Coordinates of C-alpha atoms in Angstrom, one line a residue:
Chain A
M1 CA 17.1 -19.6 2.6
A2 CA 17.1 -15.8 3.0
F3 CA 14.7 -13.9 0.8
D4 CA 16.4 -11.6 -1.7
I5 CA 14.3 -8.4 -1.3
D6 CA 16.2 -6.4 -4.0
R7 CA 15.7 -9.2 -6.5
Y8 CA 12.0 -9.4 -5.6
T9 CA 11.4 -5.7 -5.9
A10 CA 13.4 -5.5 -9.2
T11 CA 11.3 -8.3 -10.7
S12 CA 7.9 -7.5 -9.3
V13 CA 5.4 -7.0 -12.1
S14 CA 1.6 -6.8 -12.4
V15 CA 0.2 -10.1 -13.6
H16 CA -0.6 -9.8 -17.3
W17 CA -3.4 -11.4 -19.3
D18 CA -3.4 -9.4 -22.6
D19 CA -2.2 -12.5 -24.5
L20 CA -5.0 -14.7 -23.1
D21 CA -8.2 -14.9 -25.1
L22 CA -10.8 -14.1 -22.4
A23 CA -13.5 -14.1 -25.2
T24 CA -13.5 -17.9 -24.9
F25 CA -15.5 -17.5 -21.8
R26 CA -18.4 -16.2 -24.0
E27 CA -18.5 -19.6 -25.7
H28 CA -17.6 -21.6 -22.6
P29 CA -18.8 -19.6 -19.7
L30 CA -18.0 -20.7 -16.1
P31 CA -20.8 -22.2 -14.1
E32 CA -22.6 -20.1 -11.5
R33 CA -20.9 -21.6 -8.4
S34 CA -17.4 -21.0 -10.0
L35 CA -18.3 -17.3 -10.6
R36 CA -19.3 -16.9 -7.0
T37 CA -16.0 -18.3 -5.9
L38 CA -14.1 -16.1 -8.4
R39 CA -15.9 -13.1 -7.1
Y40 CA -14.9 -14.0 -3.6
M41 CA -11.3 -14.3 -4.7
A42 CA -11.3 -10.9 -6.4
D43 CA -12.7 -9.3 -3.3
V44 CA -10.0 -10.8 -1.2
E45 CA -7.3 -9.6 -3.6
Y46 CA -8.6 -6.1 -3.8
H47 CA -8.9 -6.0 0.0
T48 CA -5.2 -6.9 0.6
V49 CA -4.3 -3.2 1.1
C50 CA -6.6 -3.2 4.2
Y51 CA -4.7 -6.2 5.5
T52 CA -1.6 -4.2 5.2
R53 CA -3.2 -1.7 7.6
D54 CA -3.2 -4.4 10.3
L55 CA 0.4 -5.3 9.6
L56 CA 1.4 -1.7 9.7
T57 CA 0.0 -1.0 13.1
T58 CA 2.7 -3.2 14.6
P59 CA 6.4 -2.6 14.9
S60 CA 7.0 -4.4 11.5
H61 CA 6.5 -1.3 9.4
R62 CA 9.8 0.1 10.7
E63 CA 11.8 -2.4 8.9
A64 CA 12.9 -1.5 5.4
D65 CA 12.7 -5.0 3.9
V66 CA 9.2 -5.5 5.2
S67 CA 8.2 -2.1 3.9
A68 CA 9.7 -2.8 0.4
F69 CA 8.0 -6.1 0.3
M70 CA 4.6 -4.7 1.2
T71 CA 4.8 -2.1 -1.4
M72 CA 5.2 -4.6 -4.2
W73 CA 2.9 -7.2 -2.6
N74 CA 0.1 -4.8 -2.4
R75 CA 0.4 -3.9 -6.0
E76 CA 0.6 -7.5 -7.2
E77 CA -2.5 -8.5 -5.2
F78 CA -4.4 -5.4 -6.5
W79 CA -3.6 -6.7 -10.1
H80 CA -4.8 -10.2 -9.2
G81 CA -8.1 -8.5 -8.3
E82 CA -8.1 -6.7 -11.7
A83 CA -7.3 -9.9 -13.5
L84 CA -10.1 -11.9 -11.9
A85 CA -12.4 -8.9 -12.4
A86 CA -11.6 -9.1 -16.1
V87 CA -12.8 -12.7 -16.2
L88 CA -15.9 -11.8 -14.3
A89 CA -16.6 -8.9 -16.7
V90 CA -16.8 -11.3 -19.6
H91 CA -19.6 -12.9 -17.7
D92 CA -21.3 -9.5 -17.3
I93 CA -20.4 -9.3 -13.6
T94 CA -19.0 -5.8 -12.8
V95 CA -16.6 -5.3 -10.0
D96 CA -16.0 -1.6 -9.8
Y97 CA -14.6 0.6 -7.0
D98 CA -18.0 1.7 -5.9
A99 CA -19.2 -1.9 -5.4
L100 CA -16.0 -2.6 -3.4
K101 CA -16.6 0.5 -1.4
A102 CA -20.1 -0.6 -0.6
S103 CA -19.0 -4.0 0.7
R104 CA -16.3 -2.3 2.8
L105 CA -18.9 0.1 4.3
K106 CA -20.9 -2.9 5.4
L107 CA -18.1 -4.1 7.7
G108 CA -19.1 -1.7 10.4
W109 CA -17.8 -1.5 13.9
K110 CA -15.8 -4.7 14.1
D111 CA -13.7 -3.5 11.2
R112 CA -13.1 -0.1 12.8
L113 CA -12.0 -1.7 16.0
D114 CA -9.7 -4.2 14.5
P115 CA -6.7 -2.0 14.0
I116 CA -7.0 -0.7 17.5
K117 CA -7.1 -4.2 18.9
Q118 CA -4.3 -5.4 16.7
S119 CA -2.1 -2.5 17.6
V120 CA -2.7 -2.7 21.3
L121 CA -1.8 -6.4 21.1
G122 CA 1.1 -5.6 18.9
S123 CA 2.6 -3.1 21.3
L124 CA 2.0 -5.4 24.3
V125 CA 4.1 -8.2 22.9
G126 CA 6.4 -6.0 20.8
T127 CA 8.6 -7.5 18.1
D128 CA 7.5 -11.0 18.8
F129 CA 4.1 -10.1 17.4
V130 CA 5.7 -9.6 14.0
A131 CA 6.2 -13.4 14.0
V132 CA 2.4 -13.8 14.3
H133 CA 1.8 -11.6 11.3
M134 CA 4.5 -13.3 9.2
S135 CA 3.2 -16.8 10.0
W136 CA -0.4 -15.6 9.4
G137 CA 0.7 -14.2 6.1
A138 CA 2.4 -17.4 5.2
A139 CA -0.7 -19.4 6.1
N140 CA -2.9 -17.1 3.9
E141 CA -0.6 -17.2 0.9
W142 CA -0.3 -21.0 1.1
S143 CA -4.1 -21.2 1.2
A144 CA -4.4 -18.8 -1.7
I145 CA -2.0 -20.9 -3.9
T146 CA -3.9 -24.0 -3.0
A147 CA -7.2 -22.4 -3.8
Y148 CA -6.1 -21.2 -7.2
Q149 CA -4.6 -24.7 -8.0
R150 CA -7.8 -26.4 -6.9
M151 CA -9.9 -24.0 -9.0
A152 CA -7.8 -24.7 -12.0
E153 CA -8.1 -28.5 -11.6
L154 CA -11.8 -28.4 -11.0
E155 CA -12.7 -26.1 -14.0
E156 CA -10.4 -27.7 -16.6
H157 CA -10.7 -24.4 -18.6
P158 CA -7.4 -23.8 -20.3
V159 CA -7.6 -20.0 -20.3
L160 CA -8.6 -19.8 -16.6
A161 CA -6.0 -22.4 -15.7
E162 CA -3.3 -20.3 -17.3
L163 CA -4.4 -17.1 -15.6
L164 CA -4.6 -18.8 -12.2
R165 CA -1.2 -20.4 -12.7
R166 CA 0.3 -16.9 -13.3
I167 CA -1.3 -15.6 -10.2
A168 CA -0.3 -18.6 -8.1
R169 CA 3.3 -18.2 -9.3
Q170 CA 3.4 -14.7 -7.8
E171 CA 1.8 -15.9 -4.6
A172 CA 4.6 -18.4 -4.3
R173 CA 7.1 -15.6 -4.0
H174 CA 4.9 -14.0 -1.3
V175 CA 5.0 -17.4 0.5
A176 CA 8.8 -17.3 0.2
F177 CA 9.0 -13.9 1.9
Y178 CA 6.6 -14.7 4.7
T179 CA 8.1 -18.0 5.5
S180 CA 11.7 -16.7 5.5
Q181 CA 10.5 -13.9 7.9
A182 CA 8.4 -16.3 10.0
R183 CA 11.0 -19.0 10.2
A184 CA 13.8 -16.6 11.4
R185 CA 11.6 -14.8 14.0
L186 CA 10.1 -18.0 15.3
A187 CA 13.4 -19.7 15.6
A188 CA 14.8 -16.8 17.5
S189 CA 12.2 -16.7 20.3
T190 CA 10.2 -19.3 22.1
K191 CA 7.9 -16.5 23.2
A192 CA 7.2 -15.7 19.6
Q193 CA 6.4 -19.4 19.0
K194 CA 4.0 -19.6 21.9
I195 CA 2.2 -16.4 20.8
T196 CA 2.0 -17.5 17.2
R197 CA 0.7 -20.9 18.1
F198 CA -1.9 -19.4 20.3
A199 CA -3.0 -16.8 17.7
L200 CA -3.2 -19.2 14.8
S201 CA -5.0 -22.0 16.6
R202 CA -7.4 -19.6 18.3
F203 CA -8.1 -16.9 15.6
W204 CA -7.1 -18.1 12.2
A205 CA -9.9 -18.4 9.7
P206 CA -9.8 -18.9 5.9
V207 CA -8.7 -15.8 4.0
G208 CA -11.7 -13.6 3.3
S209 CA -13.7 -14.7 6.4
S210 CA -13.4 -11.2 7.8
I211 CA -14.8 -9.5 4.7
S212 CA -17.4 -12.0 3.5
S213 CA -20.6 -13.7 4.8
T214 CA -20.3 -17.1 6.4
D215 CA -22.4 -18.4 3.5
D216 CA -19.9 -17.2 1.0
V217 CA -17.0 -18.7 2.9
R218 CA -18.8 -22.0 3.2
H219 CA -19.6 -22.0 -0.5
V220 CA -16.0 -21.3 -1.5
M221 CA -14.5 -23.9 0.9
T222 CA -17.0 -26.5 -0.1
H223 CA -16.4 -25.8 -3.8
L224 CA -12.6 -26.0 -3.5
M225 CA -11.7 -28.0 -0.4
S226 CA -14.4 -30.7 0.0
G227 CA -14.1 -34.4 -0.8
P228 CA -10.9 -36.5 -0.6
E229 CA -9.0 -34.3 -3.1
G230 CA -9.9 -31.1 -1.3
R231 CA -9.0 -32.5 2.1
R232 CA -5.7 -33.7 0.8
A233 CA -5.0 -30.2 -0.4
A234 CA -6.0 -28.8 3.0
H235 CA -3.7 -31.4 4.7
R236 CA -0.8 -30.2 2.6
V237 CA -1.3 -26.6 3.7
D238 CA -1.5 -27.7 7.3
E239 CA 1.7 -29.6 6.8
S240 CA 3.5 -26.5 5.5
I241 CA 2.3 -24.4 8.4
S242 CA 3.2 -27.0 11.0
G243 CA 6.6 -27.2 9.5
L244 CA 7.5 -23.7 10.9
P245 CA 9.5 -23.7 14.2
G246 CA 7.3 -24.4 17.2
L247 CA 4.1 -24.9 15.2
D248 CA 4.2 -28.6 14.8
G249 CA 0.9 -30.4 15.0
L250 CA -1.2 -27.4 14.0
T251 CA -4.1 -28.3 11.7
I252 CA -5.8 -24.9 11.4
V253 CA -7.1 -25.4 7.8
Q254 CA -8.7 -28.8 8.4
D255 CA -10.1 -27.5 11.7
A256 CA -11.6 -24.5 9.9
L257 CA -13.2 -26.8 7.3
D258 CA -14.7 -29.0 10.0
G259 CA -16.0 -25.8 11.8
L260 CA -17.7 -24.8 8.6
G261 CA -19.2 -28.2 8.1
V262 CA -17.4 -28.8 4.7
P263 CA -17.9 -32.5 3.8
A264 CA -14.6 -34.5 3.8
Chain B
M1 CA 4.3 27.8 -10.6
I2 CA 2.9 25.5 -8.0
G3 CA -0.8 25.1 -8.3
L4 CA -3.8 22.9 -9.3
T5 CA -4.3 21.9 -12.8
P6 CA -8.1 21.7 -13.2
L7 CA -9.0 18.4 -14.9
P8 CA -11.8 18.2 -17.5
E9 CA -12.4 14.6 -16.5
P10 CA -12.1 12.9 -13.1
F11 CA -8.7 11.3 -12.6
D12 CA -8.6 7.8 -14.2
V13 CA -7.3 5.6 -11.4
R14 CA -7.3 2.4 -13.5
K15 CA -5.2 4.1 -16.2
F16 CA -2.8 5.4 -13.5
A17 CA -2.5 1.9 -12.1
R18 CA -2.0 0.4 -15.6
T19 CA 0.8 2.9 -16.4
A20 CA 2.5 3.1 -13.0
Q21 CA 6.2 3.6 -13.4
G22 CA 8.6 1.1 -11.9
S23 CA 12.4 1.3 -11.6
L24 CA 13.9 4.4 -13.2
R25 CA 17.5 3.2 -13.0
G26 CA 17.7 2.3 -16.7
D27 CA 16.5 5.8 -17.7
F28 CA 19.5 7.8 -16.5
D29 CA 23.1 8.1 -17.3
L30 CA 24.5 7.5 -13.8
A31 CA 28.1 7.7 -15.1
A32 CA 27.6 11.4 -15.6
F33 CA 27.5 11.8 -11.8
E34 CA 30.9 10.1 -11.4
V35 CA 32.7 12.8 -13.5
A36 CA 30.7 15.8 -12.3
P37 CA 30.1 15.5 -8.5
L38 CA 27.2 17.3 -6.9
P39 CA 27.5 19.9 -4.1
R40 CA 27.4 18.5 -0.6
D41 CA 24.1 20.1 0.3
V42 CA 22.5 18.7 -2.8
L43 CA 23.6 15.2 -1.8
R44 CA 22.2 15.7 1.6
M45 CA 18.9 16.8 0.1
L46 CA 18.8 13.7 -2.1
A47 CA 19.2 11.6 1.0
V48 CA 16.4 13.5 2.8
L49 CA 14.1 13.3 -0.2
A50 CA 14.8 9.6 -0.6
H51 CA 13.6 9.1 3.0
L52 CA 10.6 11.3 2.5
E53 CA 9.5 9.6 -0.7
G54 CA 10.1 6.1 0.7
A55 CA 8.1 6.7 3.9
T56 CA 4.8 5.6 2.2
M57 CA 4.1 2.6 4.4
A58 CA 4.2 4.6 7.6
H59 CA 1.8 7.1 5.9
L60 CA -0.5 4.3 4.7
R61 CA -0.7 3.0 8.3
N62 CA -1.9 6.3 9.5
V63 CA -4.4 6.6 6.7
L64 CA -5.7 3.1 6.6
V65 CA -6.6 2.8 10.2
T66 CA -9.3 5.4 9.6
P67 CA -12.4 5.2 7.3
T68 CA -10.2 6.3 4.4
H69 CA -9.5 2.5 3.8
K70 CA -13.2 2.1 3.0
D71 CA -12.8 4.1 -0.2
A72 CA -11.7 1.5 -2.8
R73 CA -10.9 4.2 -5.4
V74 CA -8.6 6.0 -3.0
T75 CA -6.9 2.8 -1.8
A76 CA -6.5 1.7 -5.4
F77 CA -4.7 4.9 -6.1
L78 CA -2.5 4.6 -3.0
V79 CA -1.3 1.2 -4.0
S80 CA 0.3 2.5 -7.2
W81 CA 1.3 5.8 -5.6
A82 CA 3.4 3.9 -3.0
F83 CA 4.8 1.8 -5.8
E84 CA 5.9 4.8 -7.9
K85 CA 7.3 6.6 -4.8
F86 CA 9.3 3.5 -3.9
W87 CA 11.1 3.7 -7.2
I88 CA 11.5 7.5 -7.0
A89 CA 13.3 7.0 -3.7
D90 CA 15.4 4.2 -5.3
A91 CA 16.4 6.6 -8.2
L92 CA 17.5 9.3 -5.7
R93 CA 19.6 6.8 -3.8
A94 CA 21.1 5.5 -7.1
V95 CA 22.1 9.0 -8.1
A96 CA 23.7 9.7 -4.7
A97 CA 25.5 6.4 -4.8
A98 CA 26.9 7.2 -8.3
V99 CA 28.6 10.3 -6.9
P100 CA 32.0 9.5 -5.5
G101 CA 31.7 9.6 -1.7
G102 CA 28.0 10.3 -2.0
E103 CA 26.5 7.2 -0.2
L104 CA 23.5 8.1 1.8
S105 CA 24.7 7.5 5.3
G106 CA 25.1 10.6 7.3
G107 CA 22.3 12.4 9.0
I108 CA 19.6 9.8 8.6
P109 CA 18.6 7.6 11.6
G110 CA 18.6 3.8 11.4
A111 CA 15.4 3.5 13.3
P112 CA 13.0 6.4 12.9
P113 CA 12.1 8.3 16.1
R114 CA 8.4 8.1 17.1
R115 CA 6.7 11.4 16.7
G116 CA 3.1 12.5 16.4
R117 CA 0.1 10.4 17.1
G118 CA 0.4 6.6 17.0
P119 CA -1.9 4.3 15.1
V120 CA -4.2 3.6 18.1
R121 CA -4.9 7.3 18.7
R122 CA -5.4 7.8 15.0
A123 CA -7.8 4.9 14.7
I124 CA -9.9 6.1 17.6
V125 CA -9.9 9.6 16.3
G126 CA -10.8 8.2 12.9
V127 CA -13.9 6.5 14.3
V128 CA -15.1 9.9 15.6
Q129 CA -14.2 11.9 12.5
G130 CA -16.0 9.5 10.1
R131 CA -15.8 10.0 6.4
S132 CA -14.6 13.6 6.5
V133 CA -11.2 12.3 7.3
V134 CA -10.8 11.1 3.7
G135 CA -10.8 14.7 2.4
A136 CA -8.4 15.7 5.1
H137 CA -6.0 12.9 4.2
L138 CA -6.1 13.7 0.5
S139 CA -5.4 17.4 1.3
L140 CA -2.3 16.4 3.3
G141 CA -1.2 14.4 0.2
L142 CA -1.7 17.5 -2.0
V143 CA 0.2 19.9 0.2
D144 CA 2.9 17.3 0.7
D145 CA 3.3 17.2 -3.0
W146 CA 3.6 21.0 -3.2
V147 CA 6.2 21.1 -0.5
L148 CA 8.3 18.3 -2.2
R149 CA 7.9 20.0 -5.6
A150 CA 9.4 23.2 -4.2
A151 CA 12.3 21.1 -2.7
Y152 CA 13.0 19.5 -6.1
E153 CA 13.0 22.8 -7.8
R154 CA 15.6 24.1 -5.4
V155 CA 17.7 21.0 -5.8
A156 CA 17.8 21.3 -9.5
A157 CA 18.6 25.0 -9.4
E158 CA 21.3 24.5 -6.7
A159 CA 23.0 21.6 -8.4
A160 CA 23.3 23.3 -11.8
S161 CA 23.8 19.8 -13.3
A162 CA 22.1 18.9 -16.6
A163 CA 22.2 15.2 -15.5
L164 CA 20.4 15.9 -12.2
S165 CA 17.9 18.2 -13.9
D166 CA 16.9 15.3 -16.1
V167 CA 16.3 13.1 -13.1
V168 CA 14.4 15.8 -11.3
D169 CA 12.2 16.5 -14.4
R170 CA 11.4 12.9 -14.7
I171 CA 10.5 12.6 -11.0
L172 CA 8.3 15.7 -11.2
D173 CA 6.5 14.4 -14.2
L174 CA 5.6 11.3 -12.2
K175 CA 4.6 13.3 -9.2
A176 CA 2.4 15.6 -11.3
R177 CA -0.1 12.7 -11.7
H178 CA -0.2 12.2 -8.0
T179 CA -0.8 15.9 -7.5
N180 CA -3.6 15.8 -10.1
F181 CA -5.3 13.0 -8.3
F182 CA -5.1 14.7 -4.9
G183 CA -6.1 18.1 -6.3
D184 CA -9.1 16.7 -8.1
E185 CA -10.3 14.8 -5.1
V186 CA -9.7 17.7 -2.7
Q187 CA -11.6 20.2 -4.8
R188 CA -14.6 17.8 -5.0
R189 CA -14.6 16.7 -1.4
L190 CA -13.9 20.0 0.3
S191 CA -16.5 21.9 -1.8
A192 CA -19.1 19.2 -1.0
S193 CA -18.6 19.0 2.7
K194 CA -18.2 21.7 5.4
P195 CA -17.2 19.1 8.0
A196 CA -14.5 17.8 5.7
A197 CA -13.2 21.3 5.2
R198 CA -13.2 22.0 8.9
L199 CA -11.3 18.8 9.7
T200 CA -8.9 19.5 6.9
R201 CA -8.1 22.9 8.3
R202 CA -7.3 21.3 11.7
E203 CA -5.3 18.4 10.2
L204 CA -3.2 20.8 8.0
R205 CA -2.4 22.9 11.1
R206 CA -1.4 20.0 13.3
T207 CA 0.3 17.5 10.9
A208 CA 4.1 17.6 10.4
L209 CA 4.8 18.4 6.7
P210 CA 6.3 17.1 4.5
L211 CA 4.5 13.9 5.4
G212 CA 7.5 11.6 5.9
S213 CA 9.3 14.1 8.2
A214 CA 8.5 11.9 11.2
V215 CA 11.2 9.5 10.0
L216 CA 13.8 12.3 9.9
E217 CA 16.1 13.6 12.6
P218 CA 15.1 17.1 13.7
A219 CA 18.4 18.4 12.2
D220 CA 17.5 17.0 8.8
C221 CA 14.0 18.6 9.0
A222 CA 15.5 22.0 9.7
F223 CA 18.0 21.5 6.9
F224 CA 15.2 20.6 4.5
A225 CA 13.3 23.7 5.4
R226 CA 16.4 26.0 5.1
F227 CA 17.5 24.5 1.8
T228 CA 14.0 24.7 0.3
F229 CA 12.6 28.0 1.7
D230 CA 15.6 30.2 2.4
G231 CA 16.4 33.2 0.2
E232 CA 14.3 35.1 -2.3
R233 CA 13.4 32.1 -4.4
G234 CA 12.6 30.0 -1.3
E235 CA 10.4 32.7 0.1
A236 CA 8.5 32.9 -3.2
L237 CA 7.9 29.2 -3.2
A238 CA 6.7 29.3 0.4
A239 CA 4.4 32.2 -0.4
A240 CA 3.0 30.3 -3.4
I241 CA 2.2 27.3 -1.2
Q242 CA 0.5 29.5 1.3
R243 CA -1.5 31.1 -1.5
D244 CA -2.5 27.8 -3.0
I245 CA -3.7 26.4 0.3
R246 CA -5.7 29.5 0.8
K247 CA -7.4 29.0 -2.6
L248 CA -8.6 25.5 -1.7
P249 CA -12.4 25.2 -0.9
G250 CA -13.1 26.0 2.7
M251 CA -9.5 27.0 3.7
N252 CA -8.8 30.2 5.6
E253 CA -5.9 32.7 6.1
R254 CA -5.0 31.2 9.5
T255 CA -4.6 27.7 8.2
S256 CA -2.4 28.7 5.2
R257 CA -0.3 30.9 7.5
V258 CA 0.2 28.2 10.1
V259 CA 1.2 25.7 7.4
R260 CA 3.7 28.1 5.9
G261 CA 5.1 28.8 9.4
A262 CA 5.5 25.1 10.1
I263 CA 7.1 24.1 6.8
T264 CA 9.6 27.0 6.9
V265 CA 10.7 26.5 10.6
G266 CA 14.4 26.9 10.7
S267 CA 14.6 28.8 7.5
A268 CA 14.8 32.6 7.1
S269 CA 11.6 32.6 4.9

C-alpha cells in the first residue's frame, strides 16, 4: 500500500511522556544492564540525524516525499533520544549534548570517510542505490521496534513499557515508509535487488554498531536477543526483511547475532 | 532593521526543540486570499520562498558530510530548524494555493539543477577544514536568514494585504529564533578562532546565497534579487546586510562587498 506522506507529516508529533510518572523509577530503578542498553538506544536515536547525512549524499534527497519524510523522521527520532534520556536522568545518568559530541568526536577517520564512500557508491549505481538505503532503513526500523518490544517484555516495568510502546508505535510508521519505498524500488529493478541483497548480506550490522564499541553492541544484543525468545524475535525481523522483493532467504539479523556470539 | 540581537543567555536549544512550531495552516484565514488576490510578482515570490525554505535537506547534506555533524548541539538545533522551515514552506504554498490561479507551478523546476560543489567534494574539503567549518556553516545560516528577512519585508510591502502581512509577521517571528541561534553561535565561534573567521570569509564569498538557490532556475534567482533589492528600499536592505556582515567578528570590507554583489546580481541595487 502506498505511504501517505501528507498524512504522515500532518500527524507527526514528538513523543510525549509528561503524563507518565517517571518518579516511579526512583522507587523501582532499572538494573544496571538495562540502563546500559537504554543508554545505547538513546545514543542511536540522537545519532539518527547523522544517518540522514548518508542518505542525503545519494540521489534520494532530490525527491520531495523522501525529503518531507526525513524532516519528520529526524525530529521524531531526536525526541525518542530525549525521552530515553529523561528515564536515564531519573537514574542520575546525564546525556547532554557535550557528552554526545564527545562520543561523536571519537569516531575519527572512518566516520569522516563514510559519506565520501557512500556517495561515490551512490553515484556509481545511481537511483538503484536508493533501494539499498530504503531496505537498510526498513531493516533498522524493524530491529528498533523489536528491540523496544523485547525491552518492554523483559523489564515488566509498566511506565517503561508504556513509553517504549509509544516510541515503537512511531517506529512502525517509519517502517511503513521505508518498506513502501523499498518494495516499489526493488520490484522495479532486478539490478536494485542484486545490489541491495549484496549490500545487506555483506555490510549490514545491528543499528548502533557504527557508533558504539563491539562490547556495547554485544551487551545489548545478548540482553535483548539471546535465548529462544530473543532468537524468535530475530527470526521474525529476518522474515520481514526477506519478504521484500528479491531478498528472500536473507537472515542478516540472525547472522549478526551468531557473529557476535550471542547465545541462542 | 536587520541585525543581531545580543542574547544575555546562550540560546536554549532544548527549549527551542520543545516549542518548535508545526503546521501553520490553522492559524490563518486563507479565505481572505480568495476575495483579495495578490499581485503576480508577489505570488511568484511566495513560490520562490517556498522552495528556498523547503530546501533544508539539501543544505543538511552539505553540512553533515563535514565535521559540523559532530556537534550535537548544532545538529539538535538543525533538526527542529528543518522542521519549522518545512511548515513555513507549507504555509507559503497554502497561501498561494488559496489565491485563485495562484498554484505554484510556473518557473520552478521539477528536478533541481546541480550547481556548486557536490557532497564528495564537500566531504573531502571538510576533512581538511576541520572544526572551523562549523563556524562557517553557522555564518551562512545567519546571512541566509538576513537575506530572506529582506525578501519577506519586500513581499509584505508590495502585497499591501493585511492578511499576507499577518502570515509574514508570523513567519518572521519563527525565523527570528533561528537568526538568534545562528547569531549567538557566530559571535562566539568567530571571536574565538581566527581560522574559523578566515574560512567563513571564504565560504561567504563563494557560496550561492540565499542557501536554497541551487534548487532554483537562474531566472528565478534573478527575479528574487530584483524583487528584494531593487529600488531605494531594496538598496537600503542590501546595504544593511553588507554592514551587518562587516560587523561580524573577523569579517572584512571585501567579503561584505562580494556578498552584497552576489545577492543583488540582476538587480539595480
